[in-house]
XYZ file of C-alpha atoms in Angstrom:
503
model
C 4.375 -43.482 -11.940
C 5.924 -44.688 -8.717
C 7.647 -42.157 -6.494
C 10.990 -42.903 -4.943
C 10.450 -43.046 -1.162
C 13.398 -40.726 -0.502
C 12.050 -38.079 -2.870
C 9.091 -37.339 -0.605
C 11.449 -36.460 2.250
C 13.538 -34.154 0.050
C 10.867 -32.099 -1.688
C 9.527 -29.676 0.922
C 10.800 -26.661 -1.078
C 10.150 -28.167 -4.500
C 6.750 -26.515 -4.916
C 8.107 -23.040 -4.236
C 11.019 -23.567 -6.634
C 8.740 -24.724 -9.447
C 6.298 -21.862 -8.861
C 9.043 -19.221 -8.752
C 10.769 -20.553 -11.867
C 7.443 -20.639 -13.709
C 6.563 -17.058 -12.757
C 10.083 -15.797 -13.405
C 9.786 -17.169 -16.927
C 6.271 -15.697 -17.367
C 4.614 -19.089 -17.815
C 1.072 -19.924 -16.780
C 0.231 -23.343 -15.376
C -1.245 -24.176 -18.783
C 1.972 -23.089 -20.509
C 4.148 -25.254 -18.266
C 1.926 -28.301 -18.619
C 2.016 -27.893 -22.410
C 5.828 -27.638 -22.346
C 6.040 -30.859 -20.344
C 3.666 -32.637 -22.758
C 5.916 -31.733 -25.686
C 8.904 -33.294 -23.887
C 7.211 -36.484 -22.675
C 3.404 -36.872 -22.624
C 3.564 -39.911 -20.366
C 5.233 -38.051 -17.497
C 3.731 -34.600 -18.049
C 1.678 -33.202 -15.137
C -1.800 -31.850 -15.745
C -2.606 -28.224 -14.886
C -4.391 -29.256 -11.688
C -1.562 -31.567 -10.660
C 1.011 -28.807 -11.262
C -1.036 -26.521 -9.044
C -1.013 -29.114 -6.266
C 2.763 -29.578 -6.663
C 3.271 -25.822 -6.239
C 1.069 -25.815 -3.145
C 3.006 -28.695 -1.620
C 0.016 -31.027 -1.773
C 1.590 -33.486 -4.217
C 5.101 -34.790 -4.798
C 6.029 -35.465 -8.438
C 7.404 -38.820 -9.531
C 11.050 -38.959 -10.541
C 10.015 -39.121 -14.210
C 7.810 -36.065 -13.793
C 10.584 -34.210 -11.974
C 13.018 -35.050 -14.777
C 10.470 -33.643 -17.226
C 10.311 -30.360 -15.240
C 14.085 -30.245 -14.973
C 14.336 -30.458 -18.773
C 11.849 -27.609 -19.224
C 13.788 -25.324 -16.874
C 17.253 -26.667 -17.756
C 18.074 -27.466 -14.139
C 19.515 -30.685 -12.694
C 17.017 -32.772 -10.723
C 19.036 -32.259 -7.523
C 18.486 -28.496 -7.777
C 14.791 -28.908 -6.953
C 15.432 -30.770 -3.688
C 15.771 -29.404 -0.147
C 19.544 -29.514 0.125
C 19.957 -26.978 -2.694
C 19.155 -23.359 -1.696
C 16.968 -21.334 -4.006
C 18.949 -18.530 -5.682
C 17.429 -15.120 -5.017
C 17.585 -14.220 -8.707
C 14.787 -16.684 -9.524
C 12.453 -15.385 -6.812
C 9.774 -13.255 -8.514
C 9.512 -9.681 -7.291
C 6.321 -7.657 -6.963
C 5.253 -6.310 -10.302
C 5.212 -2.734 -9.028
C 8.820 -2.855 -7.721
C 9.288 -2.010 -4.092
C 6.635 -2.251 -1.447
C 6.621 -4.521 1.549
C 8.333 -7.879 1.340
C 7.219 -11.201 2.742
C 8.734 -14.611 3.257
C 8.490 -17.978 1.559
C 6.099 -20.163 3.549
C 7.564 -23.622 3.209
C 7.038 -26.482 3.836
C 3.694 -25.363 2.444
C 1.577 -27.836 4.401
C 2.640 -26.208 7.700
C 0.976 -22.963 6.581
C -2.411 -24.371 5.726
C -5.482 -22.516 6.951
C -6.283 -25.147 9.579
C -2.778 -25.168 11.083
C -2.560 -21.369 11.170
C -5.936 -21.103 12.888
C -4.627 -23.421 15.600
C -1.205 -21.760 15.928
C -2.085 -18.047 15.775
C -3.794 -17.743 19.213
C -0.808 -19.388 20.922
C 1.603 -17.191 18.954
C -0.264 -14.033 19.978
C -0.342 -15.134 23.613
C 3.402 -15.737 23.723
C 4.158 -12.497 21.865
C 1.903 -10.421 24.118
C -0.167 -9.168 21.178
C -3.903 -8.747 21.586
C -6.366 -9.995 19.015
C -7.289 -6.374 18.223
C -3.639 -5.479 17.566
C -3.299 -8.511 15.335
C -6.351 -7.384 13.356
C -4.777 -3.980 12.735
C -1.524 -5.633 11.673
C -3.397 -7.791 9.157
C -5.194 -4.751 7.767
C -1.972 -2.758 7.488
C -0.301 -5.614 5.601
C -3.309 -5.794 3.256
C -3.194 -2.032 2.724
C 0.534 -2.033 2.012
C 0.311 -5.061 -0.266
C -2.179 -3.145 -2.426
C -0.153 0.079 -2.097
C -3.217 1.952 -0.882
C -5.274 1.374 -4.022
C -8.918 0.550 -3.246
C -10.893 1.718 -6.295
C -14.241 0.449 -5.002
C -13.958 2.687 -1.929
C -12.860 5.604 -4.115
C -15.914 5.160 -6.351
C -18.296 4.919 -3.399
C -16.962 8.197 -1.979
C -17.110 9.954 -5.348
C -20.738 8.912 -5.853
C -21.716 10.442 -2.509
C -19.554 13.577 -2.648
C -19.662 14.279 -6.370
C -15.858 14.770 -6.412
C -16.302 18.062 -4.551
C -12.939 19.086 -3.068
C -14.455 21.845 -0.954
C -17.131 20.124 1.135
C -17.890 22.065 4.309
C -19.172 20.703 7.652
C -22.709 21.868 6.872
C -22.718 20.040 3.537
C -21.357 16.902 5.166
C -24.060 16.978 7.841
C -26.644 17.146 5.044
C -25.021 14.082 3.432
C -25.106 12.339 6.812
C -28.844 12.985 7.125
C -29.387 11.745 3.572
C -28.021 8.379 4.730
C -30.746 8.224 7.385
C -28.531 9.295 10.313
C -29.391 11.835 12.978
C -26.774 13.765 14.960
C -26.508 15.660 18.197
C -23.710 17.455 20.029
C -22.355 16.406 23.401
C -20.196 18.165 25.975
C -17.739 17.066 28.651
C -18.826 14.139 30.780
C -21.689 13.132 28.511
C -20.046 10.115 26.875
C -21.791 6.838 27.697
C -20.103 3.904 26.005
C -20.645 0.381 27.293
C -17.540 -1.783 27.261
C -15.245 1.118 26.255
C -12.646 2.589 28.615
C -10.756 5.694 27.580
C -7.061 5.685 28.362
C -5.593 8.767 30.075
C -4.924 11.607 27.650
C -7.538 10.536 25.110
C -10.700 12.358 24.010
C -13.788 10.959 22.266
C -14.514 13.157 19.256
C -17.635 11.339 18.034
C -19.426 8.008 18.286
C -22.327 6.070 16.803
C -25.278 4.647 18.722
C -27.552 2.190 16.881
C -29.712 2.373 14.984
C -28.913 5.815 13.506
C -27.570 8.309 16.076
C -24.202 10.061 15.731
C -22.929 12.019 18.750
C -20.348 14.749 18.014
C -18.111 16.456 20.570
C -18.827 20.185 20.814
C -15.073 20.835 20.831
C -15.016 20.001 17.128
C -16.916 23.209 16.335
C -13.591 24.994 16.843
C -11.729 22.416 14.737
C -13.610 22.200 11.419
C -10.918 20.081 9.714
C -11.293 17.321 12.318
C -15.077 17.798 12.348
C -15.199 17.162 8.593
C -13.178 13.969 8.970
C -15.390 12.591 11.762
C -18.603 13.258 9.840
C -17.077 11.714 6.709
C -16.157 8.537 8.623
C -19.733 8.113 9.869
C -21.039 8.695 6.333
C -18.631 5.969 5.241
C -20.063 3.504 7.752
C -23.589 4.346 6.605
C -22.766 3.957 2.899
C -20.516 0.910 3.126
C -21.980 -1.038 6.025
C -25.588 0.187 6.275
C -25.211 0.525 10.069
C -25.186 -3.273 10.342
C -23.275 -4.080 13.518
C -21.364 -0.787 13.349
C -19.419 0.103 16.496
C -17.740 3.382 15.601
C -16.015 5.407 18.324
C -13.535 8.048 17.138
C -10.916 9.301 19.570
C -7.884 11.560 19.516
C -4.761 11.260 21.628
C -1.868 8.857 21.360
C -3.209 6.139 23.646
C -6.759 5.840 22.331
C -9.149 3.460 24.051
C -9.464 -0.145 25.100
C -12.347 -2.581 25.283
C -13.287 -5.207 27.837
C -11.583 -7.746 25.554
C -8.430 -5.684 24.931
C -6.147 -7.957 26.970
C -7.425 -11.160 25.382
C -4.982 -12.727 22.940
C -7.571 -14.923 21.262
C -8.409 -13.355 17.878
C -12.065 -12.406 17.863
C -13.849 -12.575 14.510
C -16.096 -9.636 15.412
C -13.117 -7.499 16.461
C -11.375 -8.201 13.168
C -14.550 -7.376 11.226
C -15.004 -4.123 13.170
C -11.361 -3.155 12.595
C -11.751 -3.773 8.865
C -14.940 -1.709 8.743
C -13.166 1.117 10.565
C -10.362 1.032 8.000
C -12.788 1.078 5.086
C -14.689 4.026 6.556
C -11.510 5.961 7.291
C -10.279 5.408 3.736
C -13.729 6.414 2.446
C -13.532 9.624 4.520
C -10.199 10.553 2.950
C -11.562 9.870 -0.532
C -14.697 11.906 0.196
C -12.739 14.934 1.440
C -9.916 14.596 -1.114
C -11.343 13.030 -4.289
C -8.506 11.500 -6.279
C -8.391 13.524 -9.510
C -9.151 17.011 -8.124
C -6.796 16.467 -5.173
C -3.967 15.260 -7.410
C -4.426 18.378 -9.553
C -4.057 20.592 -6.469
C -0.973 18.700 -5.328
C 0.564 18.996 -8.788
C 0.007 22.765 -8.756
C 1.642 23.098 -5.328
C 4.457 20.570 -5.679
C 2.984 18.274 -3.003
C 3.396 21.013 -0.411
C 2.097 19.774 2.963
C 0.513 23.211 3.457
C -2.262 22.443 0.971
C -4.275 21.086 3.888
C -4.795 24.643 5.142
C -5.974 25.842 1.737
C -8.482 22.983 1.528
C -9.660 23.076 5.145
C -8.679 19.481 5.870
C -6.393 18.031 8.521
C -2.692 17.559 7.798
C -3.147 13.868 8.540
C -5.815 13.409 5.857
C -3.800 15.467 3.371
C -0.616 13.452 3.885
C -2.322 10.050 3.896
C -4.115 10.892 0.653
C -0.797 11.865 -0.962
C 0.269 8.237 -0.705
C -2.882 7.257 -2.623
C -3.240 9.841 -5.388
C 0.432 10.275 -6.347
C 1.448 8.411 -9.518
C 4.718 7.592 -7.735
C 4.016 4.450 -5.660
C 6.955 4.347 -3.233
C 5.583 6.288 -0.238
C 5.542 5.885 3.520
C 3.575 7.663 6.253
C 3.929 7.757 10.058
C 1.809 9.330 12.790
C 4.138 9.196 15.796
C 3.630 9.945 19.480
C 6.318 9.965 22.153
C 8.067 7.992 23.486
C 7.605 5.406 20.749
C 3.986 4.978 19.704
C 3.051 4.719 16.043
C -0.659 5.421 15.863
C -0.742 5.043 12.089
C 1.695 3.508 9.652
C 1.751 3.021 5.903
C 4.791 1.551 4.118
C 4.109 1.287 0.429
C 7.882 1.393 -0.103
C 8.680 -1.265 2.496
C 10.729 1.032 4.743
C 11.580 -0.692 8.056
C 10.144 0.896 11.190
C 12.246 2.793 13.763
C 10.037 1.234 16.411
C 6.881 -0.856 16.527
C 3.272 0.135 17.165
C 2.848 -2.808 19.523
C 5.968 -2.474 21.653
C 8.667 0.045 22.422
C 12.308 -0.764 21.700
C 15.237 0.316 23.898
C 17.524 1.618 21.156
C 15.636 3.308 18.293
C 17.830 5.461 16.051
C 17.411 9.074 17.102
C 18.463 10.371 13.678
C 15.112 9.520 12.101
C 13.233 12.646 11.074
C 10.352 11.929 13.472
C 12.680 11.775 16.489
C 14.565 14.908 15.463
C 11.261 16.713 14.952
C 10.187 15.822 18.502
C 13.351 17.522 19.778
C 12.902 20.604 17.590
C 11.111 23.783 18.593
C 10.343 24.513 14.940
C 6.646 23.821 14.325
C 6.890 24.323 10.558
C 7.287 21.429 8.137
C 10.883 20.252 7.747
C 12.520 17.990 5.168
C 15.232 15.382 5.604
C 17.225 13.127 3.302
C 18.156 9.834 4.970
C 20.090 6.718 4.014
C 19.002 3.400 5.502
C 20.226 -0.126 4.831
C 17.339 -2.358 3.727
C 18.169 -6.008 3.035
C 21.862 -5.050 3.138
C 21.455 -2.424 0.409
C 21.462 1.353 0.980
C 18.306 3.270 0.138
C 17.852 7.029 -0.016
C 14.648 8.459 1.439
C 13.269 11.967 1.595
C 10.475 12.918 3.981
C 8.552 15.950 5.161
C 7.619 16.099 8.852
C 5.270 18.444 10.659
C 4.527 18.862 14.368
C 0.843 18.770 15.368
C -1.028 19.116 18.651
C -4.250 17.099 18.800
C -7.519 17.878 20.594
C -6.225 16.025 23.645
C -3.341 18.545 23.659
C -0.816 15.820 22.923
C 1.981 16.652 20.459
C 2.673 14.206 17.666
C 4.603 14.137 14.415
C 3.171 13.454 10.981
C 5.719 12.291 8.443
C 5.247 11.537 4.732
C 8.172 10.317 2.671
C 9.300 8.561 -0.470
C 11.949 6.042 -1.502
C 14.197 7.776 -4.046
C 16.072 4.706 -5.305
C 13.453 3.806 -7.968
C 13.398 7.433 -9.169
C 17.210 7.506 -9.385
C 17.212 4.210 -11.300
C 14.598 5.633 -13.693
C 17.210 8.222 -14.736
C 19.488 5.435 -15.945
C 21.747 5.426 -12.894
C 22.813 2.508 -10.707
C 20.882 3.509 -7.583
C 22.659 1.015 -5.297
C 26.055 2.337 -6.363
C 25.095 6.016 -6.207
C 23.463 5.767 -2.783
C 26.231 3.467 -1.521
C 28.872 6.085 -2.361
C 26.809 8.748 -0.613
C 26.441 6.499 2.432
C 30.204 6.017 2.669
C 30.724 9.766 2.371
C 28.334 10.313 5.285
C 30.076 7.680 7.414
C 33.448 9.304 6.706
C 32.060 12.596 8.030
C 30.620 11.155 11.225
C 27.199 10.115 9.915
C 26.045 13.060 7.809
C 27.268 15.018 4.827
C 26.291 17.487 2.174
C 25.138 15.875 -1.053
C 27.891 16.216 -3.663
C 27.154 18.778 -6.362
C 26.736 16.305 -9.244
C 24.316 14.088 -7.306
C 22.465 17.125 -5.929
C 21.828 18.275 -9.494
C 20.587 14.808 -10.392
C 18.242 14.787 -7.386
C 16.978 18.231 -8.327
C 15.997 16.784 -11.700
C 14.301 13.868 -9.921
C 12.411 16.351 -7.723
C 11.202 18.231 -10.786
C 10.140 15.023 -12.542
C 8.223 13.851 -9.458
C 7.069 17.438 -8.829
C 7.723 17.080 -5.088
C 9.235 20.349 -3.913
C 10.356 19.169 -0.475
C 13.016 16.970 -2.089
C 14.838 20.136 -3.129
C 14.262 21.546 0.333
C 15.861 18.425 1.813
C 18.969 19.042 -0.312
C 19.545 22.280 1.590
C 20.550 20.241 4.679
C 22.926 17.342 5.211
C 21.833 13.834 4.333
C 21.881 11.580 7.412
C 22.639 7.918 7.887
C 19.889 6.266 9.932
C 19.236 2.720 11.129
C 16.347 0.789 12.646
C 18.137 -0.114 15.892
C 21.231 1.160 17.662
C 22.665 -2.356 17.484
C 22.773 -2.094 13.675
C 24.115 1.461 13.461
C 26.482 1.795 10.445
C 28.199 4.919 11.798
C 31.821 4.682 12.931
C 31.886 4.902 15.879
C 28.259 3.909 16.320
C 25.844 6.324 17.959
C 25.644 4.345 21.153
C 29.420 4.044 21.384
C 29.824 7.745 20.772
C 26.870 8.764 22.950
C 25.427 10.900 20.149
C 21.998 9.326 19.682
C 20.323 12.376 21.115
C 21.502 14.546 18.243
């Protein structure tokens, strides 16, 4: 089967188009190969050859391409580079929502070898350290899986016995059972080679091989944070058996840096350590808030942020675990420090960020709940309904924000929220149309508006179905139009034109 020479130069996107059509039509590679055999056995690709076509490693002959075009009822020209791929044939994530990616074509340019060569140069030019890149990779992995890591959940449940009321003393016993010893340290006693604390940061605990955990005496007055630190060290012991563990826990918005912090070359050990830290932090949350008992508490209290006080855990742990245990998957979570530092981010609903955690931006929208909470003197939890354009479509979000002061005496805002569009659509409504009308109403009133009575009643029903009481609380205030950058502000006039971004 001879290939036409010109076909090779026109087929860079062919693999993606075949793969997307196959998945959109719920066909396996075996199914597609069998379909092609029924049409013309002589030109039908094998399963392995189809796989290589989809990966961009092989170009089909014209006869083979005609066979595929018959299966999918598309003209041959449609598969070639000069024909764009319609968005309606691009498969979506099975869980609807979540973070989105991009098509990596021509496929051969995104091979493992090429990426390994290109990534260090890309990081250098972007000013991103290897450590930052590691955290970005982990966050993408976490968001792709929408915070579901059942193996870590099981490991925590085996150690903690699904006890929702573990106290510091019980956790210290569990720590000793893993073969660890602990001691308390005071001010000026931290001795960490290769670690430099940034101004405004405090070490809360750290591990010294082979089995010593040092805990800051300040945590005796903060049992919720003490429980989290101990749980993280238990996680390292259970999951990693102290092998190469370098665990230093800090509080404060700026954290710490290492001797290699400014190096842009990704370091395999740094990436491994960052992954182990993530696993242990997730383990700690699962140990302190086991999935089933914690969900039952949240259901009884309508996902009230205040449950953290009843359970003796930190607000941060309580809110992060909400994104895991809730049956509703479309959550986001921010831990924000001024002027524009995101210390923790989770975007299971794909919400764009008001600023980055690697760089500050000059024109973040000040109508985001986290920014408004910074400007508020109210320390209690507050709710906000917001409309944001995502991929040129309006989405309605509701979030609950709370102001916290950490052990380093730095204020920061914790924010947990959900994407309401899927919940509105589940009621049989056209979410894009409903939210679009609400967005226009807000724009007509200068950027914010009360929710019309009929929609408010619908959202009240959504709140009751989801059993999240702060949605109803958000309805008590105006819904606000927000954006990711002042340059894309949909208000008329825009915030920056009107000088109202401080509001």
